[in-house]
Coordinates of C-alpha atoms in Angstrom, one line a residue:
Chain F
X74 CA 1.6 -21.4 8.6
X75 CA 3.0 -17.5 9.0
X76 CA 4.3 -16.6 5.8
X77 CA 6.2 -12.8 5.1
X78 CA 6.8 -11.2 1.3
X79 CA 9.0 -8.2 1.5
X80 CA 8.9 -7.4 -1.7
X81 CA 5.2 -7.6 -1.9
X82 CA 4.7 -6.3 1.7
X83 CA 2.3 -8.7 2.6
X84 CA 1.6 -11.6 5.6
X85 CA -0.2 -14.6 5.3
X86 CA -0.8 -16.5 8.0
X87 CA -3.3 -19.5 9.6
X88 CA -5.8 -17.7 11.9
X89 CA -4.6 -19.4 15.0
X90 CA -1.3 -17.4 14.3
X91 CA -0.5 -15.3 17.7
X92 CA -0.6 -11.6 16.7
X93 CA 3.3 -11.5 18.6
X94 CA 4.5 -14.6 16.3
X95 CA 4.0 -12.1 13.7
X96 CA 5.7 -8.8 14.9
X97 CA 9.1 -11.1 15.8
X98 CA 9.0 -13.0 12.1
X99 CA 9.0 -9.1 10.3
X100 CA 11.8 -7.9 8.5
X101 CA 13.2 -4.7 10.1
X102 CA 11.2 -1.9 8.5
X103 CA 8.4 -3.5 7.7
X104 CA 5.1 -3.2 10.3
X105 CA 1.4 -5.3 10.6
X106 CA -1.8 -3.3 10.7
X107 CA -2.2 -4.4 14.4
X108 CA -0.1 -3.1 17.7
X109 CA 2.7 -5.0 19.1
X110 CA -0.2 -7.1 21.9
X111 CA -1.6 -10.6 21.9
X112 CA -5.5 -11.0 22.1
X113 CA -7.4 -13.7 22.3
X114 CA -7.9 -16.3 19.0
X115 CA -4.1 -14.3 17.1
X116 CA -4.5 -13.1 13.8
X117 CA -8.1 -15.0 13.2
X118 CA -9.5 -13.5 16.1
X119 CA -8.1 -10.3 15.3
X120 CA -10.0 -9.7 11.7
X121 CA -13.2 -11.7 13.0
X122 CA -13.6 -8.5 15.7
X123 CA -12.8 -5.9 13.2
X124 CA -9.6 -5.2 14.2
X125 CA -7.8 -3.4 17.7
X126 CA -6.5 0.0 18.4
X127 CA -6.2 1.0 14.8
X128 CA -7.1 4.7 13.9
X129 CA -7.3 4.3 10.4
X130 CA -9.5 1.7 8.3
X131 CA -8.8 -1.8 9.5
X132 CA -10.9 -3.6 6.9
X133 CA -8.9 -2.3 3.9
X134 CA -5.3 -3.9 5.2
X135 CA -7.0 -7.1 4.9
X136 CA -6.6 -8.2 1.5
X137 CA -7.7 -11.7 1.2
X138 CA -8.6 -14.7 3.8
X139 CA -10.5 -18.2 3.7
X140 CA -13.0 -19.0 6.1
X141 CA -15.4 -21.5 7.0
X142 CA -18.8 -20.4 6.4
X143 CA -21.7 -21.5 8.8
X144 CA -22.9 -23.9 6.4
X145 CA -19.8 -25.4 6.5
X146 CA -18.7 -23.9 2.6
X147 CA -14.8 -23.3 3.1
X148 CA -14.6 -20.0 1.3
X149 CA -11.6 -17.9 -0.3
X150 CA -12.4 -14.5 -0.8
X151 CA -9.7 -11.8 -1.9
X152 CA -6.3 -12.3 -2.7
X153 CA -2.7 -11.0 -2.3
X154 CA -1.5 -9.9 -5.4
X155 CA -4.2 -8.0 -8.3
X156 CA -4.1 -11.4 -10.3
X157 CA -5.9 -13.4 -7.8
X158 CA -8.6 -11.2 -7.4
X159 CA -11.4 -11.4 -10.0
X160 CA -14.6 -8.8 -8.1
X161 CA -17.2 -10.6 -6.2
X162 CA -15.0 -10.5 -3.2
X163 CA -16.5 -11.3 0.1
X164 CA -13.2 -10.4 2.2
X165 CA -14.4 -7.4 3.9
X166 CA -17.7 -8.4 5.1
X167 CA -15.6 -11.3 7.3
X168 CA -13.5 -8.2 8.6
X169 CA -15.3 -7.1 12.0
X170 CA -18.0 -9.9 11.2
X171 CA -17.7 -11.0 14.9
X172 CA -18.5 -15.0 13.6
X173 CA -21.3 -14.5 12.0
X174 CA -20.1 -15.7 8.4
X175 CA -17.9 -18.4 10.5
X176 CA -14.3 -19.6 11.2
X177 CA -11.1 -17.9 9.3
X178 CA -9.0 -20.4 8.3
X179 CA -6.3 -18.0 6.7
X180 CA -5.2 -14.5 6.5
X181 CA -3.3 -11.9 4.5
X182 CA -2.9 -8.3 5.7
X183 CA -0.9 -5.6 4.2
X184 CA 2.5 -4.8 5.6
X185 CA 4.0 -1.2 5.8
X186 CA 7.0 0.4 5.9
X187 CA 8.7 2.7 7.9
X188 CA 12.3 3.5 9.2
X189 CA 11.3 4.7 12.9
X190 CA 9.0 3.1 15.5
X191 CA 7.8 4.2 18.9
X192 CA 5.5 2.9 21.9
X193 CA 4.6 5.1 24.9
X194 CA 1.9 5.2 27.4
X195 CA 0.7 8.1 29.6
X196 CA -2.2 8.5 32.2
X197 CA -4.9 9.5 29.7
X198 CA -8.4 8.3 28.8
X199 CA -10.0 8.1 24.7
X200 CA -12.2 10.8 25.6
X201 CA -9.4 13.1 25.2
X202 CA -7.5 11.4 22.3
X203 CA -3.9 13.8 20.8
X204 CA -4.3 15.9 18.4
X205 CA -1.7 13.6 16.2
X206 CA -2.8 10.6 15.8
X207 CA -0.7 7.4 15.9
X208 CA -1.7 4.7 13.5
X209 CA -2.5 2.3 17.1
X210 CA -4.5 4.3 20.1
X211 CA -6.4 2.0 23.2
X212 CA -6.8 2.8 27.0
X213 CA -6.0 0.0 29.2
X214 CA -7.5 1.3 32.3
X215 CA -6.6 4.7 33.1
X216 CA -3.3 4.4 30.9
X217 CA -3.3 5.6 27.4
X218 CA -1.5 3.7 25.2
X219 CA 0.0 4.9 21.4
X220 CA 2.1 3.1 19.0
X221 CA 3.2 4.5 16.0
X222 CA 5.9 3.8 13.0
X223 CA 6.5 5.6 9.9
X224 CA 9.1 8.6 9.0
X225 CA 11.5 8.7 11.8
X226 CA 10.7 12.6 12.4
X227 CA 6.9 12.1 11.9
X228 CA 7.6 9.0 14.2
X229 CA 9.3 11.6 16.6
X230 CA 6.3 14.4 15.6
X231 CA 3.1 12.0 16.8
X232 CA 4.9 11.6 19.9
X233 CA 5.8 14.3 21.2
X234 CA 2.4 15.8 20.9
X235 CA 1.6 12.4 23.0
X236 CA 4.1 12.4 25.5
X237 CA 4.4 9.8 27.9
X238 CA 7.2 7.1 28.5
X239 CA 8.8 4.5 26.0
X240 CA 7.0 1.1 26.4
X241 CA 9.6 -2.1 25.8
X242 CA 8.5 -5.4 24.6
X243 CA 5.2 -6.2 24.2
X244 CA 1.8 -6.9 25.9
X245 CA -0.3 -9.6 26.4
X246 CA -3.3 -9.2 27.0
X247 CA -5.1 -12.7 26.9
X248 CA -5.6 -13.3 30.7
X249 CA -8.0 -10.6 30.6
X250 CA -10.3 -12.4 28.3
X251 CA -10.8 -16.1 29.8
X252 CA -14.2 -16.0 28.1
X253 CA -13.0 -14.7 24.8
X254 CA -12.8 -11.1 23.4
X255 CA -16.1 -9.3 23.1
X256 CA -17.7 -6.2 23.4
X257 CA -19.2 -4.6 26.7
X258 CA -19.7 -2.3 29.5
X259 CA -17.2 -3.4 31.9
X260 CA -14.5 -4.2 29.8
X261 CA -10.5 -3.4 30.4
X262 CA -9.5 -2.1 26.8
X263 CA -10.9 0.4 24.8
X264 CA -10.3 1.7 21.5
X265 CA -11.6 4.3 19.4
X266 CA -14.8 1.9 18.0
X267 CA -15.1 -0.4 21.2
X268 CA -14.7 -1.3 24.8
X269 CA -13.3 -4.9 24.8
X270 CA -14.8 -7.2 27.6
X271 CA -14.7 -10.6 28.7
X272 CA -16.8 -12.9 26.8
X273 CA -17.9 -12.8 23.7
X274 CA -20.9 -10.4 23.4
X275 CA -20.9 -8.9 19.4
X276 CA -21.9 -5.5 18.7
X277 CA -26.0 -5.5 17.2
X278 CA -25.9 -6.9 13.9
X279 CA -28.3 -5.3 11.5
X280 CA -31.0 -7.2 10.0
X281 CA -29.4 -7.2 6.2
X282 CA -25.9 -8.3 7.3
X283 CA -28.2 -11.7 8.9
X284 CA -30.0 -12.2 5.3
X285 CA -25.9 -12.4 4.3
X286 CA -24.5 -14.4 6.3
X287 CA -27.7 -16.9 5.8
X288 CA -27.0 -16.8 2.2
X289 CA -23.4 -18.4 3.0
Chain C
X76 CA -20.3 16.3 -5.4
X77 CA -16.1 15.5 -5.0
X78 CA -14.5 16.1 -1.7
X79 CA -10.7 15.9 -1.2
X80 CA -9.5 15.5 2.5
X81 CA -5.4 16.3 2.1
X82 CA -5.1 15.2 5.8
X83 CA -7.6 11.8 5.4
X84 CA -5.9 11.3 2.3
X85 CA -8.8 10.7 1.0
X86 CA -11.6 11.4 -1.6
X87 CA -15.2 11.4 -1.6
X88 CA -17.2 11.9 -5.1
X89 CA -20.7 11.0 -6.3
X90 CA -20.5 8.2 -8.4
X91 CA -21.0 9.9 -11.6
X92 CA -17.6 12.1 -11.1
X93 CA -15.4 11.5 -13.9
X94 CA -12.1 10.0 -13.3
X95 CA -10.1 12.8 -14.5
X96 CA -11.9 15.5 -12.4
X97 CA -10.6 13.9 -9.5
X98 CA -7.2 14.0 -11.0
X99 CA -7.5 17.3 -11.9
X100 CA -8.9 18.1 -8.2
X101 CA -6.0 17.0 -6.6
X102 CA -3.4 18.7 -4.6
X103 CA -0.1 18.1 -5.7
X104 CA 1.9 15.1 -4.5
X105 CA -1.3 13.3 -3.7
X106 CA -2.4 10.8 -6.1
X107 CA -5.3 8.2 -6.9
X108 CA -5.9 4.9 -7.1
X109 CA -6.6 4.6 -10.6
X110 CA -4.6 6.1 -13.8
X111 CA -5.4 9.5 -15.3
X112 CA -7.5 8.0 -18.2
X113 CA -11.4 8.5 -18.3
X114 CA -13.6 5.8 -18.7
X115 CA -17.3 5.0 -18.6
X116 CA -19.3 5.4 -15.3
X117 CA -16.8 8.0 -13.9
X118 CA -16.0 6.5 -10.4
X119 CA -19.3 4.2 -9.6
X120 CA -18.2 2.7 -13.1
X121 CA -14.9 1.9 -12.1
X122 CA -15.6 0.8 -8.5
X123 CA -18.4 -1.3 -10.1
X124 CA -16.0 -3.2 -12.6
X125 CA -13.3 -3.9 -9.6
X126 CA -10.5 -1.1 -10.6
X127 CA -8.7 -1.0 -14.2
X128 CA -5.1 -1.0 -14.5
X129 CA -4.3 -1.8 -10.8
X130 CA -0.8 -3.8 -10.2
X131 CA -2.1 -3.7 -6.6
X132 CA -5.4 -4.5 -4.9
X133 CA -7.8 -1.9 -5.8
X134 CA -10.7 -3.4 -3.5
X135 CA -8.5 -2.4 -0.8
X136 CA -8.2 1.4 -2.0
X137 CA -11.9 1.6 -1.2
X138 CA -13.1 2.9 2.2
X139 CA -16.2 3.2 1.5
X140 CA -19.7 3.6 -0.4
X141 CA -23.1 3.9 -1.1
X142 CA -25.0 2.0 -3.4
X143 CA -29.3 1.3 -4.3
X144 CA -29.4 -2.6 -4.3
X145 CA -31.8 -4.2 -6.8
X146 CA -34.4 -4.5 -3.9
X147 CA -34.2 -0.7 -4.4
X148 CA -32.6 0.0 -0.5
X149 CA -30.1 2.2 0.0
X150 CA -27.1 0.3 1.6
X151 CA -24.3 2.4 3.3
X152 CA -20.7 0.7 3.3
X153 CA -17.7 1.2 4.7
X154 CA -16.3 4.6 5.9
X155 CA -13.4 7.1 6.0
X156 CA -12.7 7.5 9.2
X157 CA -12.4 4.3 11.7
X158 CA -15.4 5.9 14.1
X159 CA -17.8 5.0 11.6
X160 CA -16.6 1.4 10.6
X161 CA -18.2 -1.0 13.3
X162 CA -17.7 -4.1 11.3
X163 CA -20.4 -6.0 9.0
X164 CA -19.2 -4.0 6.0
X165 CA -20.7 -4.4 2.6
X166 CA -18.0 -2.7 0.5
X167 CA -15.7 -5.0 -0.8
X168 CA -18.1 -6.9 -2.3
X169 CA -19.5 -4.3 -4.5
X170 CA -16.0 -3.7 -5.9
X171 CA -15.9 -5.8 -8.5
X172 CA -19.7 -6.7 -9.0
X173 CA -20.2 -5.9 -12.3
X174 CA -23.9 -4.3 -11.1
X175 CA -25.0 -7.4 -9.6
X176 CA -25.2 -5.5 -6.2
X177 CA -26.6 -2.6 -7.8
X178 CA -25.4 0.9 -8.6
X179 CA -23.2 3.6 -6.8
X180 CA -24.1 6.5 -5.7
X181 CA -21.3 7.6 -3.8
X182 CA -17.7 6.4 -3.0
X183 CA -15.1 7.4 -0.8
X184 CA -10.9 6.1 -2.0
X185 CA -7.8 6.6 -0.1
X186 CA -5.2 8.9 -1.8
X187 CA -1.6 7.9 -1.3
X188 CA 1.1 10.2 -1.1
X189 CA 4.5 11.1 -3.7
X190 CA 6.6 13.6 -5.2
X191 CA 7.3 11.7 -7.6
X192 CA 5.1 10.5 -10.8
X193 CA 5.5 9.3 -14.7
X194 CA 3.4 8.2 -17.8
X195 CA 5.6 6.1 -20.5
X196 CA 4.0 4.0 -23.4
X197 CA 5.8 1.8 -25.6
X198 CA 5.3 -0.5 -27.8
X199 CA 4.5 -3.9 -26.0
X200 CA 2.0 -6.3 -24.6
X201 CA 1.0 -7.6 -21.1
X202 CA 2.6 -11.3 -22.4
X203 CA 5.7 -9.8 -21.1
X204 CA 5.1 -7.2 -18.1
X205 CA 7.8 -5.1 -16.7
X206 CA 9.9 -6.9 -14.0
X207 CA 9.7 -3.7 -12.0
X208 CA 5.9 -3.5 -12.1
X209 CA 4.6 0.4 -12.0
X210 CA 1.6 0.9 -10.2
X211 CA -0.7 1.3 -13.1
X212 CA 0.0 -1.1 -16.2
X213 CA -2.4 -1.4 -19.7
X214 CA -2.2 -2.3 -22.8
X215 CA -3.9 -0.3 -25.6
X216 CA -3.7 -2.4 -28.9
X217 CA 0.4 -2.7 -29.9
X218 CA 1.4 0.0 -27.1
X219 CA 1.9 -0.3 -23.2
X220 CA 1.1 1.9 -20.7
X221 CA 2.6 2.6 -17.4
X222 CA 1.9 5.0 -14.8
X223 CA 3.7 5.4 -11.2
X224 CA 4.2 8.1 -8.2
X225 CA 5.9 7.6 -5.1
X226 CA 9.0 8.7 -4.4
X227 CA 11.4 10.4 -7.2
X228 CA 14.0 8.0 -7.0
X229 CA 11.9 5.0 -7.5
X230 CA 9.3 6.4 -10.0
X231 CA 12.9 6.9 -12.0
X232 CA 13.9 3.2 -11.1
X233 CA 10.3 1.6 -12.4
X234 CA 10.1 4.2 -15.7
X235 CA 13.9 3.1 -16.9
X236 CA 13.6 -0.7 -16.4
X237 CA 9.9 0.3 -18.2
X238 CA 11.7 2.1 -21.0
X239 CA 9.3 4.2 -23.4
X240 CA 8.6 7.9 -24.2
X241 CA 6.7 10.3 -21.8
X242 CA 3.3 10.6 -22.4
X243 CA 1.8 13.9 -21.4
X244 CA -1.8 14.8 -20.2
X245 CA -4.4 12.2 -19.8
X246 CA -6.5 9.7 -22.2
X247 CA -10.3 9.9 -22.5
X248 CA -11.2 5.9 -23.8
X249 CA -15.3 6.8 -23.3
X250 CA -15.5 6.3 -26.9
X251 CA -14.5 3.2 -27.2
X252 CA -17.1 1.9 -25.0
X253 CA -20.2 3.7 -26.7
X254 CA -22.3 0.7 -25.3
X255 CA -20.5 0.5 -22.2
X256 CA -17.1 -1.4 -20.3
X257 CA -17.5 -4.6 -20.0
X258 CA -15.2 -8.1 -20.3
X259 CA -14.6 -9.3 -23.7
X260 CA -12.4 -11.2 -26.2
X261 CA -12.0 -8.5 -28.9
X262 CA -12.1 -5.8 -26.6
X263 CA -9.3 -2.8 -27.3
X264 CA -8.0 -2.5 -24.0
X265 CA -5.9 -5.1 -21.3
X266 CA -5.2 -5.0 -18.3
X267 CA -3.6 -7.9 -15.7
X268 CA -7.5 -8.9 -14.6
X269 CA -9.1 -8.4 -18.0
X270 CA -9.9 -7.6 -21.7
X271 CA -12.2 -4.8 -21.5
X272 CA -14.5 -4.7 -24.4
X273 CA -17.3 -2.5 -25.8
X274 CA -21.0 -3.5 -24.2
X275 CA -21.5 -4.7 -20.5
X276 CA -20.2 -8.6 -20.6
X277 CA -19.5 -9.3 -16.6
X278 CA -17.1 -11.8 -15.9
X279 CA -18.8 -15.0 -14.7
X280 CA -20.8 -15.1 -11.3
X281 CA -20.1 -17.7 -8.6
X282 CA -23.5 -18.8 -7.8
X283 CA -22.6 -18.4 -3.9
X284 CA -22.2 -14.5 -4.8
X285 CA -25.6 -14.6 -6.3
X286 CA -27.1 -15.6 -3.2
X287 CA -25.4 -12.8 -1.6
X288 CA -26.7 -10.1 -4.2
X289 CA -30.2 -11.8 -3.5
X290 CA -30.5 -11.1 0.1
X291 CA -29.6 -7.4 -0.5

């Protein structure tokens, strides 16, 4: 299920939805909150981690999903439109809940507009990240990668300060994860919250977020 | 305390700030994500209620916050920059709690850019909304409200399918609520989510939510 308002500039989609299935269903002008890659588990994966390369605030582009909760309680929590959504809304605590509060079932994330689009890659670690920002930033190995879209000359602005080399097409980077995406030492991605590695290690989870998710 | 960050696009006040001191904070062509209207609670009050006036999805509009739960801990939520944002976020649901979570101390919302903006009110009633919806919309007994900023062009678009008469400055509706903003049927103000009424009615709780607010 992958389905794309324009006029509302939302996406909803089933969880299992490949994070590329999405990019090639968009209107032209219209961009997800996620880079032009596949990871492991599409869009479900995606928001269960928290998000990927983003270097502004994943959890807010996620306005409503249904998940099954450990106890096995399907739950819907947000909405698209301001009609649906009533308070008492347990969409962001899913967001970068790393399975904890369970299985997403389905998905909406905010779309965005913009007239120009780049992707280019240069030798380059985080450490030293530009000075402009693009809205996507990650280090695969000792490339830096940046994706951007927005006003054609701020398009042009954010990457010139980056430099690099146009990127075509997209990337998929699923083989590197047999295990599953996780966090960890040794892992081939990074971004500016994480390093991504093989397997499915989660960050620490504090001791409140548990007494949550056991109330699900 | 009320912090503007023109390049974060974003705003961080203590949850007493009144509405239309942020407003008047501002820089121009950035705007909020609420109307210029003051209402009880300043900020925290408005988080607490889940938004007023919002076409869109206020929840969303909130990076971030602080808030004492009834257990008396201080819970930090959220963020305003992507560093700080590691997942197992508690933000969304306090939007919208109605003080079930507990209160506010401080909250951090994303500011959105335009050159353009309007306030009409006409006579009218949310029974028929606007097909072109503005981003703020309310009704105030016979008359309707609508606010929007983006740009020029389009604010003129939304205002002339909205029709009504320019409405200059902002509206203080604090004393309507002398015992406070809550849900009600005889309340003077609408908006798409609710009749707000005088007094501290909360919509009803979901007893999965309650479980939630008792392991905070």
């Amino acid at each position: 299920m992958l389905e794309i308002s324009a006029d509302d500039q939302v996406c909803t989609a089933s969880a299992e939805t490949p994070l590329l299935d999405i990019w090639a269903a968009l209107p032209i002008g219209l961009y997800p909150p996620f880079p032009p890659v596949e990871l492991p588990g599409g869009l479900g994966g995606l928001v269960t981690r928290g998000g990927f390369a983003q270097t502004f605030f994943f959890g807010a582009e996620v306005l409503g999903l249904s998940f099954r909760a450990p106890s096995g309680r399907l739950i819907r929590a947000g909405g698209r439109v301001v009609k649906n959504v009533q308070g008492y809304d347990l969409t962001r605590p899913f967001v970068g809940s790393f399975g904890l509060l369970g299985e997403a079932q389905q998905v909406t994330v905010r779309l965005r507009p913009g007239l120009g689009y780049a992707h280019h890659a240069r030798p380059g670690t985080l450490d030293q990240p530009p000075e402009a920002l693009p809205r996507f930033l990650w280090q695969d190995g000792s490339m830096l990668h940046a994706v951007h879209f927005g006003h054609v000359r701020e398009v042009e602005r954010v990457m010139a300060a980056f430099g690099g080399e146009p990127v075509d097409g997209s990337l998929d980077y699923r083989a590197a994860f047999p295990a599953g995406m996780g966090v960890g030492e040794h892992g081939p991605l990074w971004d500016l919250r994480y390093r991504w590695a093989d397997g499915r290690e989660a960050p620490e989870v504090p001791a409140l977020f548990r007494k949550v998710a056991a109330a699900l």
